[in-house]
């Protein structure tokens, strides 16, 4: 039973972390290698919020705002010239990640930071005590997934974003301000990444390089998922579940590379991943 | 790329440069203190890695983070042999052999994984990210064998001492750099740029870009392994970090900052940055990384070709000279070996069909073409003409039916294999190599028949008479040394046609070769096609919208409408048929 819960909650956490990256990749076809840095920014927002003596939950909106604002600046200055050079965009955002990591180190020091728990304790699920926070992660993942579905299906921005995904030239010809759609998408994606960073704080230690560890896994999941949130959810369930199984029954070390290796193999067999219609 | 064309002066400059650096390397130990020697030894090893990344990324266009994994594999293979088996001469030899073999095997596997038929450049990058992570985790799980997270220390290596290692590394770096320079500037090295520019064209010139990339990955993995061997010996310690993906990104950063695609730039970048990091990281560790990271971002956005590009802007470029006649290679016509086997069918298509999902684009196509025929394929937009051409030149395209070229079934064959059977394809939009010169493009077209030199740059250009004729009639023979990017649209079309003819195909597929050309250029191409088929026995299939043009030059016309072949007959039969008027009425003539 615990195993099953572990599988579901791990998938949920992966989904939360990868969602911001997917939003950007899905619409902009750009891989934001500074994604890890935004997770770190989010986590340090939680640290700063705690330092100011505010309610730990206040970190969530603060992180989203900070992440989105910084993301907006990044899109304008760094990403915009590179839409036609996607491989260079990977490199430039990676470089940005280094810069952000160093700035955080200069500001907060390189030591591990601790944040107050958002939720502590366990609850009984079918007679087994289980971490309340991990269960809440599932709820958070659902909320994010649904919010995105609503954003894409139910709002004007979402409609424009879909148009940009399908045929950017046509979208522009139809009078959609694609530059603004891109800016907005990038801001939502980075805001989400920072939000995910806050949600990660009770699960991992907070240090300037914490994001890198999460980057590759979410990157691979996004490559498999393509541009759809439902395929991302499936990919997270399948690969996250396998990761838990491998960690439990084989070795935690191999568990750590399960997602990356499996995704690479899936992409070799079917270059479009799970996104095939 | 400004570079002299004649061989001797270049070789002299290169030799002089190598000698000068060699002198520095030999007397270096007398000048530097221990710390500097140590750091520079490491920097030079890293510079070797930067050279391999530059060949892969700068020249061939494969962004890779995987060299770190091969480097780490080589270093660990050496260190494990030396720790567990001792450092006798035999074991040192074994360590070196394994340091080359293990990465090469890994490289071959990674290459096979990365470069399948139709895989994207992004996928190769993805794989190159996963490989270092996997290798690092294997090291972590290796227990006493790999020393796990603390690495391996305290083994003895080559009996050289600090100064000896400095000299050995320096010499290895010089050798690597010289080989890389000679290779990338040779005729064979142009292949790398050709792959980066236009992989599809490479495949349709009968070259196998995927196999070339796998070979390249394998060999450069071996070079990274040698660097790993040197590192394991010189530093006396191997740690999981040197196999990791973060280290892989560092190599890319050095390469980018030094200037990709220049070989020398990345060497300077690696040595400069690594040396400065070691000097400065004591005083301002985070600030230094901050500066490097920020510089890297700025560089990628503003100067994608690195500092070398800046140097190129300041120094006078030699483009003018290159465009002139002075250094362009001589044109030598070769005897054509195009034995026209009259009567045998070059192409036989039966029951060919192609569907995308439930959409049937082509169905039940039957078509035979014999040597000497110029068959025009006409039909309104969306009739499936280009799709049919694709099915004829790529054996993985057709959904049903059978296509045979010169009697051989092509189903499942990749474009380069079909080219080997004698098919040349000219694309609708001129598909040439923009970063190369006219002569280089033509030489690549001959590469599948005559392997280009690994070391030299030919002074002459041997072409079949038919291809040379095209060059002469279009005036391209006077611009062999000119970069393709400076050609006009019509000249590019003619160049591509000459490249296709240089393959000496039995069957030429031409997709709207006259689109966007002037009247004069059309007439020239029309005359060339008539000569190729009528006099020289080539067969050709021509997709064309312009019925007047088609009427003048074709021997036969085939009409395609809504995915079906509706008419196949002589020029008069087709042009005067009621059906063609119906299909084309209403101005489907786009």
PDB file of N, CA, C and O in Angstrom, chain A residues 35-84:
ATOM      1  N   UNK A  35      15.632  26.070 -15.913  1.00  0.00           N
ATOM      2  CA  UNK A  35      14.504  25.588 -15.122  1.00  0.00           C
ATOM      3  C   UNK A  35      14.931  25.246 -13.699  1.00  0.00           C
ATOM      4  O   UNK A  35      14.263  25.605 -12.731  1.00  0.00           O
ATOM      5  N   UNK A  36      16.064  24.560 -13.593  1.00  0.00           N
ATOM      6  CA  UNK A  36      16.585  24.195 -12.275  1.00  0.00           C
ATOM      7  C   UNK A  36      16.807  25.430 -11.419  1.00  0.00           C
ATOM      8  O   UNK A  36      16.505  25.446 -10.224  1.00  0.00           O
ATOM      9  N   UNK A  37      17.326  26.482 -12.055  1.00  0.00           N
ATOM     10  CA  UNK A  37      17.587  27.714 -11.308  1.00  0.00           C
ATOM     11  C   UNK A  37      16.280  28.315 -10.789  1.00  0.00           C
ATOM     12  O   UNK A  37      16.236  28.868  -9.694  1.00  0.00           O
ATOM     13  N   UNK A  38      15.207  28.193 -11.577  1.00  0.00           N
ATOM     14  CA  UNK A  38      13.931  28.746 -11.116  1.00  0.00           C
ATOM     15  C   UNK A  38      13.355  27.951  -9.950  1.00  0.00           C
ATOM     16  O   UNK A  38      12.732  28.516  -9.066  1.00  0.00           O
ATOM     17  N   UNK A  39      13.576  26.637  -9.985  1.00  0.00           N
ATOM     18  CA  UNK A  39      13.177  25.847  -8.816  1.00  0.00           C
ATOM     19  C   UNK A  39      13.916  26.363  -7.588  1.00  0.00           C
ATOM     20  O   UNK A  39      13.326  26.549  -6.513  1.00  0.00           O
ATOM     21  N   UNK A  40      15.215  26.637  -7.773  1.00  0.00           N
ATOM     22  CA  UNK A  40      16.014  27.135  -6.654  1.00  0.00           C
ATOM     23  C   UNK A  40      15.500  28.503  -6.190  1.00  0.00           C
ATOM     24  O   UNK A  40      15.384  28.748  -4.991  1.00  0.00           O
ATOM     25  N   UNK A  41      15.211  29.363  -7.164  1.00  0.00           N
ATOM     26  CA  UNK A  41      14.673  30.679  -6.800  1.00  0.00           C
ATOM     27  C   UNK A  41      13.425  30.512  -5.937  1.00  0.00           C
ATOM     28  O   UNK A  41      13.280  31.150  -4.885  1.00  0.00           O
ATOM     29  N   UNK A  42      12.536  29.611  -6.376  1.00  0.00           N
ATOM     30  CA  UNK A  42      11.310  29.382  -5.624  1.00  0.00           C
ATOM     31  C   UNK A  42      11.607  28.934  -4.207  1.00  0.00           C
ATOM     32  O   UNK A  42      11.039  29.452  -3.233  1.00  0.00           O
ATOM     33  N   UNK A  43      12.527  27.981  -4.088  1.00  0.00           N
ATOM     34  CA  UNK A  43      12.851  27.462  -2.760  1.00  0.00           C
ATOM     35  C   UNK A  43      13.404  28.572  -1.875  1.00  0.00           C
ATOM     36  O   UNK A  43      13.067  28.665  -0.685  1.00  0.00           O
ATOM     37  N   UNK A  44      14.249  29.442  -2.467  1.00  0.00           N
ATOM     38  CA  UNK A  44      14.807  30.517  -1.652  1.00  0.00           C
ATOM     39  C   UNK A  44      13.770  31.590  -1.329  1.00  0.00           C
ATOM     40  O   UNK A  44      13.912  32.322  -0.341  1.00  0.00           O
ATOM     41  N   UNK A  45      12.728  31.677  -2.158  1.00  0.00           N
ATOM     42  CA  UNK A  45      11.619  32.555  -1.795  1.00  0.00           C
ATOM     43  C   UNK A  45      10.994  32.054  -0.501  1.00  0.00           C
ATOM     44  O   UNK A  45      10.625  32.848   0.373  1.00  0.00           O
ATOM     45  N   UNK A  46      10.880  30.719  -0.392  1.00  0.00           N
ATOM     46  CA  UNK A  46      10.342  30.146   0.838  1.00  0.00           C
ATOM     47  C   UNK A  46      11.254  30.484   2.012  1.00  0.00           C
ATOM     48  O   UNK A  46      10.783  30.848   3.094  1.00  0.00           O
ATOM     49  N   UNK A  47      12.575  30.386   1.770  1.00  0.00           N
ATOM     50  CA  UNK A  47      13.525  30.707   2.837  1.00  0.00           C
ATOM     51  C   UNK A  47      13.364  32.162   3.264  1.00  0.00           C
ATOM     52  O   UNK A  47      13.288  32.480   4.457  1.00  0.00           O
ATOM     53  N   UNK A  48      13.274  33.040   2.271  1.00  0.00           N
ATOM     54  CA  UNK A  48      13.169  34.466   2.575  1.00  0.00           C
ATOM     55  C   UNK A  48      11.858  34.781   3.296  1.00  0.00           C
ATOM     56  O   UNK A  48      11.832  35.579   4.235  1.00  0.00           O
ATOM     57  N   UNK A  49      10.783  34.140   2.837  1.00  0.00           N
ATOM     58  CA  UNK A  49       9.488  34.361   3.484  1.00  0.00           C
ATOM     59  C   UNK A  49       9.555  33.981   4.953  1.00  0.00           C
ATOM     60  O   UNK A  49       9.093  34.723   5.821  1.00  0.00           O
ATOM     61  N   UNK A  50      10.171  32.830   5.197  1.00  0.00           N
ATOM     62  CA  UNK A  50      10.306  32.382   6.583  1.00  0.00           C
ATOM     63  C   UNK A  50      11.163  33.366   7.371  1.00  0.00           C
ATOM     64  O   UNK A  50      10.874  33.682   8.520  1.00  0.00           O
ATOM     65  N   UNK A  51      12.217  33.880   6.711  1.00  0.00           N
ATOM     66  CA  UNK A  51      13.116  34.823   7.362  1.00  0.00           C
ATOM     67  C   UNK A  51      12.387  36.096   7.772  1.00  0.00           C
ATOM     68  O   UNK A  51      12.712  36.715   8.778  1.00  0.00           O
ATOM     69  N   UNK A  52      11.399  36.487   6.977  1.00  0.00           N
ATOM     70  CA  UNK A  52      10.640  37.693   7.290  1.00  0.00           C
ATOM     71  C   UNK A  52       9.549  37.433   8.320  1.00  0.00           C
ATOM     72  O   UNK A  52       8.842  38.349   8.726  1.00  0.00           O
ATOM     73  N   UNK A  53       9.413  36.171   8.692  1.00  0.00           N
ATOM     74  CA  UNK A  53       8.423  35.835   9.698  1.00  0.00           C
ATOM     75  C   UNK A  53       7.002  35.753   9.184  1.00  0.00           C
ATOM     76  O   UNK A  53       6.046  35.839   9.941  1.00  0.00           O
ATOM     77  N   UNK A  54       6.843  35.603   7.869  1.00  0.00           N
ATOM     78  CA  UNK A  54       5.493  35.500   7.309  1.00  0.00           C
ATOM     79  C   UNK A  54       5.001  34.057   7.375  1.00  0.00           C
ATOM     80  O   UNK A  54       5.776  33.126   7.598  1.00  0.00           O
ATOM     81  N   UNK A  55       3.743  33.887   7.151  1.00  0.00           N
ATOM     82  CA  UNK A  55       3.162  32.557   7.060  1.00  0.00           C
ATOM     83  C   UNK A  55       3.818  31.786   5.918  1.00  0.00           C
ATOM     84  O   UNK A  55       3.956  32.311   4.823  1.00  0.00           O
ATOM     85  N   UNK A  56       4.247  30.542   6.181  1.00  0.00           N
ATOM     86  CA  UNK A  56       4.929  29.779   5.123  1.00  0.00           C
ATOM     87  C   UNK A  56       4.114  29.680   3.837  1.00  0.00           C
ATOM     88  O   UNK A  56       4.680  29.623   2.751  1.00  0.00           O
ATOM     89  N   UNK A  57       2.795  29.681   3.949  1.00  0.00           N
ATOM     90  CA  UNK A  57       1.976  29.546   2.738  1.00  0.00           C
ATOM     91  C   UNK A  57       2.078  30.775   1.851  1.00  0.00           C
ATOM     92  O   UNK A  57       1.825  30.715   0.649  1.00  0.00           O
ATOM     93  N   UNK A  58       2.462  31.908   2.448  1.00  0.00           N
ATOM     94  CA  UNK A  58       2.593  33.131   1.652  1.00  0.00           C
ATOM     95  C   UNK A  58       3.696  32.983   0.609  1.00  0.00           C
ATOM     96  O   UNK A  58       3.730  33.713  -0.382  1.00  0.00           O
ATOM     97  N   UNK A  59       4.597  32.028   0.843  1.00  0.00           N
ATOM     98  CA  UNK A  59       5.694  31.828  -0.108  1.00  0.00           C
ATOM     99  C   UNK A  59       5.185  31.443  -1.482  1.00  0.00           C
ATOM    100  O   UNK A  59       5.816  31.762  -2.495  1.00  0.00           O
ATOM    101  N   UNK A  60       4.035  30.765  -1.546  1.00  0.00           N
ATOM    102  CA  UNK A  60       3.553  30.288  -2.843  1.00  0.00           C
ATOM    103  C   UNK A  60       3.274  31.437  -3.817  1.00  0.00           C
ATOM    104  O   UNK A  60       3.874  31.480  -4.889  1.00  0.00           O
ATOM    105  N   UNK A  61       2.383  32.393  -3.441  1.00  0.00           N
ATOM    106  CA  UNK A  61       2.164  33.501  -4.395  1.00  0.00           C
ATOM    107  C   UNK A  61       3.400  34.351  -4.613  1.00  0.00           C
ATOM    108  O   UNK A  61       3.650  34.792  -5.736  1.00  0.00           O
ATOM    109  N   UNK A  62       4.201  34.547  -3.538  1.00  0.00           N
ATOM    110  CA  UNK A  62       5.407  35.367  -3.698  1.00  0.00           C
ATOM    111  C   UNK A  62       6.329  34.727  -4.732  1.00  0.00           C
ATOM    112  O   UNK A  62       6.820  35.373  -5.667  1.00  0.00           O
ATOM    113  N   UNK A  63       6.539  33.408  -4.591  1.00  0.00           N
ATOM    114  CA  UNK A  63       7.445  32.711  -5.505  1.00  0.00           C
ATOM    115  C   UNK A  63       6.924  32.792  -6.934  1.00  0.00           C
ATOM    116  O   UNK A  63       7.687  33.039  -7.874  1.00  0.00           O
ATOM    117  N   UNK A  64       5.608  32.617  -7.090  1.00  0.00           N
ATOM    118  CA  UNK A  64       5.061  32.662  -8.443  1.00  0.00           C
ATOM    119  C   UNK A  64       5.316  34.030  -9.067  1.00  0.00           C
ATOM    120  O   UNK A  64       5.756  34.147 -10.209  1.00  0.00           O
ATOM    121  N   UNK A  65       5.086  35.078  -8.272  1.00  0.00           N
ATOM    122  CA  UNK A  65       5.273  36.431  -8.794  1.00  0.00           C
ATOM    123  C   UNK A  65       6.738  36.683  -9.133  1.00  0.00           C
ATOM    124  O   UNK A  65       7.070  37.161 -10.224  1.00  0.00           O
ATOM    125  N   UNK A  66       7.625  36.351  -8.183  1.00  0.00           N
ATOM    126  CA  UNK A  66       9.054  36.583  -8.422  1.00  0.00           C
ATOM    127  C   UNK A  66       9.512  35.809  -9.654  1.00  0.00           C
ATOM    128  O   UNK A  66      10.183  36.344 -10.541  1.00  0.00           O
ATOM    129  N   UNK A  67       9.111  34.536  -9.701  1.00  0.00           N
ATOM    130  CA  UNK A  67       9.524  33.699 -10.834  1.00  0.00           C
ATOM    131  C   UNK A  67       9.019  34.264 -12.147  1.00  0.00           C
ATOM    132  O   UNK A  67       9.754  34.325 -13.134  1.00  0.00           O
ATOM    133  N   UNK A  68       7.771  34.716 -12.167  1.00  0.00           N
ATOM    134  CA  UNK A  68       7.196  35.216 -13.411  1.00  0.00           C
ATOM    135  C   UNK A  68       7.872  36.513 -13.836  1.00  0.00           C
ATOM    136  O   UNK A  68       8.170  36.706 -15.024  1.00  0.00           O
ATOM    137  N   UNK A  69       8.164  37.382 -12.881  1.00  0.00           N
ATOM    138  CA  UNK A  69       8.795  38.667 -13.245  1.00  0.00           C
ATOM    139  C   UNK A  69      10.197  38.424 -13.799  1.00  0.00           C
ATOM    140  O   UNK A  69      10.556  38.916 -14.874  1.00  0.00           O
ATOM    141  N   UNK A  70      10.977  37.600 -13.072  1.00  0.00           N
ATOM    142  CA  UNK A  70      12.319  37.294 -13.569  1.00  0.00           C
ATOM    143  C   UNK A  70      12.241  36.587 -14.921  1.00  0.00           C
ATOM    144  O   UNK A  70      13.054  36.826 -15.808  1.00  0.00           O
ATOM    145  N   UNK A  71      11.226  35.726 -15.058  1.00  0.00           N
ATOM    146  CA  UNK A  71      11.052  35.021 -16.325  1.00  0.00           C
ATOM    147  C   UNK A  71      10.764  35.985 -17.458  1.00  0.00           C
ATOM    148  O   UNK A  71      11.285  35.840 -18.561  1.00  0.00           O
ATOM    149  N   UNK A  72       9.940  36.996 -17.157  1.00  0.00           N
ATOM    150  CA  UNK A  72       9.626  37.985 -18.182  1.00  0.00           C
ATOM    151  C   UNK A  72      10.867  38.710 -18.655  1.00  0.00           C
ATOM    152  O   UNK A  72      11.093  38.875 -19.855  1.00  0.00           O
ATOM    153  N   UNK A  73      11.699  39.108 -17.695  1.00  0.00           N
ATOM    154  CA  UNK A  73      12.944  39.793 -18.072  1.00  0.00           C
ATOM    155  C   UNK A  73      13.806  38.866 -18.927  1.00  0.00           C
ATOM    156  O   UNK A  73      14.357  39.266 -19.957  1.00  0.00           O
ATOM    157  N   UNK A  74      13.896  37.604 -18.499  1.00  0.00           N
ATOM    158  CA  UNK A  74      14.719  36.641 -19.230  1.00  0.00           C
ATOM    159  C   UNK A  74      14.237  36.484 -20.663  1.00  0.00           C
ATOM    160  O   UNK A  74      15.028  36.458 -21.609  1.00  0.00           O
ATOM    161  N   UNK A  75      12.902  36.384 -20.818  1.00  0.00           N
ATOM    162  CA  UNK A  75      12.373  36.184 -22.168  1.00  0.00           C
ATOM    163  C   UNK A  75      12.769  37.353 -23.051  1.00  0.00           C
ATOM    164  O   UNK A  75      13.230  37.171 -24.177  1.00  0.00           O
ATOM    165  N   UNK A  76      12.612  38.554 -22.527  1.00  0.00           N
ATOM    166  CA  UNK A  76      12.891  39.741 -23.336  1.00  0.00           C
ATOM    167  C   UNK A  76      14.362  39.837 -23.709  1.00  0.00           C
ATOM    168  O   UNK A  76      14.710  40.157 -24.839  1.00  0.00           O
ATOM    169  N   UNK A  77      15.227  39.551 -22.724  1.00  0.00           N
ATOM    170  CA  UNK A  77      16.646  39.838 -22.935  1.00  0.00           C
ATOM    171  C   UNK A  77      17.381  38.659 -23.561  1.00  0.00           C
ATOM    172  O   UNK A  77      18.183  38.822 -24.477  1.00  0.00           O
ATOM    173  N   UNK A  78      17.105  37.452 -23.084  1.00  0.00           N
ATOM    174  CA  UNK A  78      17.942  36.318 -23.465  1.00  0.00           C
ATOM    175  C   UNK A  78      17.264  35.401 -24.471  1.00  0.00           C
ATOM    176  O   UNK A  78      17.855  35.031 -25.490  1.00  0.00           O
ATOM    177  N   UNK A  79      16.025  35.036 -24.216  1.00  0.00           N
ATOM    178  CA  UNK A  79      15.416  33.990 -25.025  1.00  0.00           C
ATOM    179  C   UNK A  79      14.951  34.517 -26.382  1.00  0.00           C
ATOM    180  O   UNK A  79      15.068  33.846 -27.395  1.00  0.00           O
ATOM    181  N   UNK A  80      14.454  35.765 -26.386  1.00  0.00           N
ATOM    182  CA  UNK A  80      13.854  36.284 -27.622  1.00  0.00           C
ATOM    183  C   UNK A  80      14.783  36.206 -28.842  1.00  0.00           C
ATOM    184  O   UNK A  80      14.325  35.812 -29.912  1.00  0.00           O
ATOM    185  N   UNK A  81      16.080  36.558 -28.710  1.00  0.00           N
ATOM    186  CA  UNK A  81      16.908  36.477 -29.921  1.00  0.00           C
ATOM    187  C   UNK A  81      17.204  35.043 -30.366  1.00  0.00           C
ATOM    188  O   UNK A  81      17.785  34.845 -31.421  1.00  0.00           O
ATOM    189  N   UNK A  82      16.827  34.053 -29.570  1.00  0.00           N
ATOM    190  CA  UNK A  82      17.318  32.701 -29.823  1.00  0.00           C
ATOM    191  C   UNK A  82      16.247  31.736 -30.296  1.00  0.00           C
ATOM    192  O   UNK A  82      16.486  30.533 -30.374  1.00  0.00           O
ATOM    193  N   UNK A  83      15.031  32.221 -30.619  1.00  0.00           N
ATOM    194  CA  UNK A  83      13.973  31.287 -31.015  1.00  0.00           C
ATOM    195  C   UNK A  83      14.351  30.488 -32.254  1.00  0.00           C
ATOM    196  O   UNK A  83      13.920  29.362 -32.436  1.00  0.00           O
ATOM    197  N   UNK A  84      15.174  31.096 -33.096  1.00  0.00           N
ATOM    198  CA  UNK A  84      15.560  30.374 -34.304  1.00  0.00           C
ATOM    199  C   UNK A  84      16.776  29.489 -34.084  1.00  0.00           C
ATOM    200  O   UNK A  84      17.229  28.809 -34.986  1.00  0.00           O
TER     201      UNK A  84
END
